[in-house]
C-alpha positions as a printed NumPy array, in Angstrom:
array([[169.198, 119.077, 124.806],
       [168.157, 115.876, 123.448],
       [165.757, 115.019, 121.288],
       [164.054, 111.703, 121.879],
       [161.353, 110.449, 118.826],
       [159.115, 107.834, 120.094],
       [158.079, 106.219, 116.443],
       [154.764, 104.281, 116.329],
       [153.021, 101.926, 113.607],
       [149.623, 102.708, 112.82 ],
       [146.892, 100.927, 114.497],
       [145.332,  98.028, 112.043],
       [143.294,  99.674, 109.263],
       [140.992,  97.389, 107.189],
       [143.861,  97.463, 104.465],
       [145.471,  95.074, 107.455],
       [143.004,  92.391, 106.951],
       [143.106,  91.036, 103.702],
       [145.202,  91.215, 100.392],
       [141.785,  92.203,  98.615],
       [141.802,  95.01 , 101.444],
       [145.044,  96.537,  99.315],
       [142.711,  98.078,  97.286],
       [141.082, 100.308,  99.737],
       [141.867, 103.829,  99.147],
       [143.395, 105.494, 102.149],
       [141.009, 102.996, 104.867],
       [140.176, 104.206, 108.159],
       [140.981, 101.904, 111.358],
       [139.286,  98.688, 112.369],
       [137.589,  98.495, 116.195],
       [140.395,  96.29 , 116.855],
       [142.345,  99.382, 115.487],
       [140.848, 101.665, 117.874],
       [141.07 ,  99.021, 121.123],
       [144.938,  98.903, 120.206],
       [145.566, 102.778, 120.151],
       [143.353, 102.668, 124.053],
       [146.108,  99.838, 124.927],
       [149.05 , 101.778, 123.596],
       [147.633, 104.968, 125.449],
       [147.077, 103.572, 129.095],
       [150.682, 101.906, 128.561],
       [152.881, 104.463, 127.173],
       [154.908, 105.945, 129.807],
       [155.864, 109.108, 128.687],
       [152.706, 111.36 , 128.116],
       [153.968, 113.841, 130.369],
       [157.064, 114.842, 128.549],
       [155.797, 114.52 , 124.96 ],
       [156.364, 118.076, 123.427],
       [155.044, 117.258, 120.096],
       [152.889, 115.119, 117.732],
       [153.631, 114.259, 114.588],
       [152.177, 111.979, 112.402],
       [151.701, 110.503, 108.416],
       [149.501, 112.315, 107.075],
       [146.98 , 109.057, 105.865],
       [143.63 , 108.571, 107.847],
       [144.856, 105.321, 109.608],
       [147.813, 107.735, 111.062],
       [145.996, 110.809, 111.822],
       [143.456, 108.337, 113.925],
       [146.11 , 106.434, 115.502],
       [148.086, 109.466, 116.766],
       [144.594, 111.431, 118.391],
       [143.626, 108.025, 119.751],
       [147.035, 106.909, 121.037],
       [147.756, 110.837, 122.433],
       [144.498, 111.963, 123.426],
       [145.673, 112.936, 126.857],
       [147.964, 115.482, 124.579],
       [145.796, 116.309, 122.172],
       [143.175, 117.493, 124.26 ],
       [145.683, 119.149, 126.287],
       [145.774, 121.909, 123.093],
       [148.611, 119.77 , 120.834],
       [147.525, 119.658, 116.998],
       [148.836, 116.629, 115.273],
       [151.669, 118.248, 112.591],
       [150.739, 116.39 , 109.17 ],
       [154.205, 115.576, 107.802],
       [153.65 , 114.383, 104.183],
       [157.461, 112.532, 104.24 ],
       [156.482, 109.769, 106.827],
       [153.569, 108.471, 104.121],
       [154.057, 104.749, 103.845],
       [156.417, 103.384, 100.885],
       [154.214, 101.936,  98.306],
       [151.241, 102.56 ,  95.558],
       [148.835, 100.671,  96.105],
       [145.059, 102.118,  96.724],
       [145.404, 101.87 , 100.786],
       [148.866, 103.705, 100.788],
       [147.357, 106.518,  98.407],
       [146.846, 109.653, 100.811],
       [143.391, 111.73 , 100.475],
       [143.411, 114.749,  99.119],
       [144.295, 117.81 , 101.492],
       [140.562, 119.35 , 100.602],
       [139.135, 115.914, 102.312],
       [141.753, 115.674, 104.99 ],
       [140.542, 119.167, 106.333],
       [137.137, 118.446, 105.741],
       [137.736, 115.463, 108.099],
       [139.621, 116.813, 110.708],
       [139.253, 120.074, 112.697],
       [141.908, 122.838, 112.732],
       [142.915, 122.298, 116.384],
       [143.029, 118.38 , 115.937],
       [145.345, 118.142, 113.073],
       [148.136, 121.302, 111.428],
       [147.7  , 120.525, 107.757],
       [150.233, 123.503, 106.822],
       [153.36 , 121.452, 105.53 ],
       [150.625, 120.07 , 102.844],
       [150.788, 120.423,  98.87 ],
       [148.46 , 119.314,  96.78 ],
       [150.426, 116.824,  95.506],
       [151.284, 115.202,  98.521],
       [149.453, 111.787,  97.527],
       [151.319, 111.74 ,  93.82 ],
       [152.663, 108.346,  93.324],
       [152.606, 108.464,  89.426],
       [154.544, 110.884,  88.052],
       [158.716, 110.873,  87.912],
       [159.248, 113.974,  89.463],
       [157.434, 113.283,  92.28 ],
       [159.344, 112.521,  95.499],
       [156.876, 109.45 ,  96.965],
       [157.103, 107.233,  93.957],
       [158.09 , 103.786,  95.559],
       [161.842, 104.443,  94.285],
       [164.548, 103.077,  96.572],
       [166.523, 106.312,  96.168],
       [163.418, 108.701,  96.641],
       [162.658, 106.234,  99.845],
       [166.218, 107.089, 101.793],
       [166.475, 110.895, 100.536],
       [162.503, 111.195, 102.03 ],
       [163.51 , 109.512, 105.265],
       [166.615, 111.505, 105.369],
       [164.605, 114.611, 104.766],
       [161.652, 113.295, 107.717],
       [165.075, 112.78 , 110.141],
       [166.49 , 116.493, 109.336],
       [162.969, 117.903, 110.101],
       [162.53 , 115.772, 113.688],
       [166.151, 116.745, 114.353],
       [165.213, 120.897, 113.752],
       [162.118, 120.532, 115.078],
       [163.966, 119.35 , 118.202],
       [166.361, 122.111, 117.698],
       [163.77 , 124.721, 118.126],
       [162.706, 123.422, 121.988],
       [164.933, 125.664, 124.153],
       [162.892, 124.381, 127.618],
       [164.181, 120.943, 128.028],
       [164.344, 117.75 , 126.578],
       [162.486, 117.14 , 123.807],
       [159.802, 114.114, 123.253],
       [158.265, 113.908, 119.818],
       [155.56 , 110.968, 119.354],
       [155.665, 110.955, 115.54 ],
       [153.287, 107.41 , 114.199],
       [153.598, 106.532, 110.732],
       [153.938, 103.214, 108.776],
       [155.544,  99.619, 109.226],
       [157.335,  99.58 , 106.175],
       [158.795, 103.202, 106.316],
       [160.02 , 102.821, 109.508],
       [162.553, 100.707, 108.421],
       [163.72 , 103.389, 106.5  ],
       [163.459, 106.494, 108.623],
       [165.173, 104.774, 111.471],
       [167.74 , 102.553, 109.23 ],
       [167.358,  99.968, 111.517],
       [166.236,  96.87 , 109.678],
       [166.331,  94.377, 112.564],
       [163.452,  91.947, 112.322],
       [162.671,  93.08 , 109.003],
       [160.49 ,  90.561, 106.855],
       [160.547,  91.424, 103.458],
       [157.939,  89.339, 102.113],
       [155.652,  91.231, 104.738],
       [157.315,  94.459, 104.443],
       [158.214,  94.912, 107.877],
       [158.876,  93.881, 111.51 ],
       [156.685,  96.451, 113.283],
       [153.38 ,  95.327, 114.896],
       [150.825,  97.226, 114.63 ],
       [150.506, 100.351, 117.513],
       [153.899,  98.742, 118.221],
       [156.172, 101.776, 119.506],
       [160.053, 102.217, 120.209],
       [162.482, 105.14 , 121.235],
       [165.02 , 106.596, 119.5  ],
       [167.782, 109.428, 119.659],
       [169.987, 111.38 , 117.863],
       [173.399, 109.377, 117.019],
       [174.934, 112.473, 116.926],
       [173.405, 115.069, 119.673],
       [175.329, 118.198, 118.101],
       [173.306, 118.04 , 114.824],
       [176.346, 118.294, 112.601],
       [175.585, 114.727, 111.555],
       [174.191, 115.667, 107.655],
       [172.225, 112.462, 107.673],
       [170.759, 112.962, 111.434],
       [171.016, 109.127, 111.842],
       [168.874, 107.237, 114.41 ],
       [169.528, 105.091, 117.044],
       [167.449, 103.009, 119.302],
       [167.736, 103.956, 123.217],
       [169.   , 101.123, 125.632],
       [165.904, 101.651, 127.525],
       [163.523, 100.953, 124.378],
       [165.787,  97.738, 123.045],
       [165.599,  96.229, 126.514],
       [161.378,  96.516, 127.326],
       [161.502,  94.619, 123.753],
       [163.997,  92.489, 123.639],
       [165.884,  91.746, 126.808],
       [169.356,  90.841, 126.339],
       [169.211,  90.124, 122.762],
       [171.985,  91.263, 120.742],
       [171.133,  93.629, 117.788],
       [172.255,  93.151, 114.289],
       [175.818,  93.887, 113.287],
       [176.347,  96.911, 111.414],
       [177.279,  94.743, 108.469],
       [174.123,  92.344, 108.95 ],
       [172.213,  95.585, 108.514],
       [173.313,  96.564, 105.392],
       [172.876,  92.732, 104.336],
       [169.461,  92.977, 105.538],
       [169.01 ,  95.967, 103.471],
       [170.072,  95.405, 100.833],
       [167.635,  92.281, 100.457],
       [164.804,  94.973, 101.321],
       [166.025,  96.735,  98.39 ],
       [165.948,  93.655,  95.948],
       [162.884,  92.939,  96.841],
       [161.113,  96.24 ,  96.758],
       [162.734,  96.359,  92.882],
       [161.062,  93.643,  92.601],
       [158.113,  94.568,  93.484],
       [157.726,  98.165,  92.347],
       [160.877,  98.038,  89.678],
       [158.513,  98.039,  86.282],
       [155.891, 100.035,  87.728],
       [158.316, 102.584,  88.696],
       [157.26 , 105.97 ,  86.344],
       [159.84 , 106.688,  83.65 ],
       [158.37 , 110.244,  83.089],
       [155.666, 112.424,  84.332],
       [152.148, 111.552,  82.935]])
């Protein structure tokens, strides 16, 4: 049975308001962000098909998932907190809270933290898979795709529809789709925007678990526009890589502290 992943970028957080707010650790949603969730909840057409809720363990993504998919959450679907979906940078706004704080803030029936480890928010040691290094970003994006594909394969009752809430920068690595990506702003996704993807190889044999946006999703947001060619995707990826190295190259840890 096919697996569809409805990716969502989190709603507006306080860090989105200004550069200085990037210093806020693991920020909350703004009032506008909460309204964006309410609007997505009203507009999303697949509530009755959603089989799983998944989100980055950042507070803004967890709240976006709970509010945007409130019918599913109220029906008893807990949000699975997946550490590999966290954002790219090591700015305070992109470093998550401790597991202790998160489990105190969210009820166990709301969020499933069973995949969390004590060092999930470590972006300082070279051994961490979450430091803003290009190779590590691509590796955890691949791990996340493989995990999502396996989650879909566990459902033997019909099509799988996963709602996965993550971050604007990481979404490009996760989907391997850099269409619309602006390296200056770090993403081509709007706050609370959703796009639907499917796995390129439905047999599950693809070692990269590559994704592609569904035709319906593409037409909904881009109409008759032509997507990037494979060469254009590669060229934009190289530009993004250059930007990441420019920003984080000197800050990437060389050894464990």
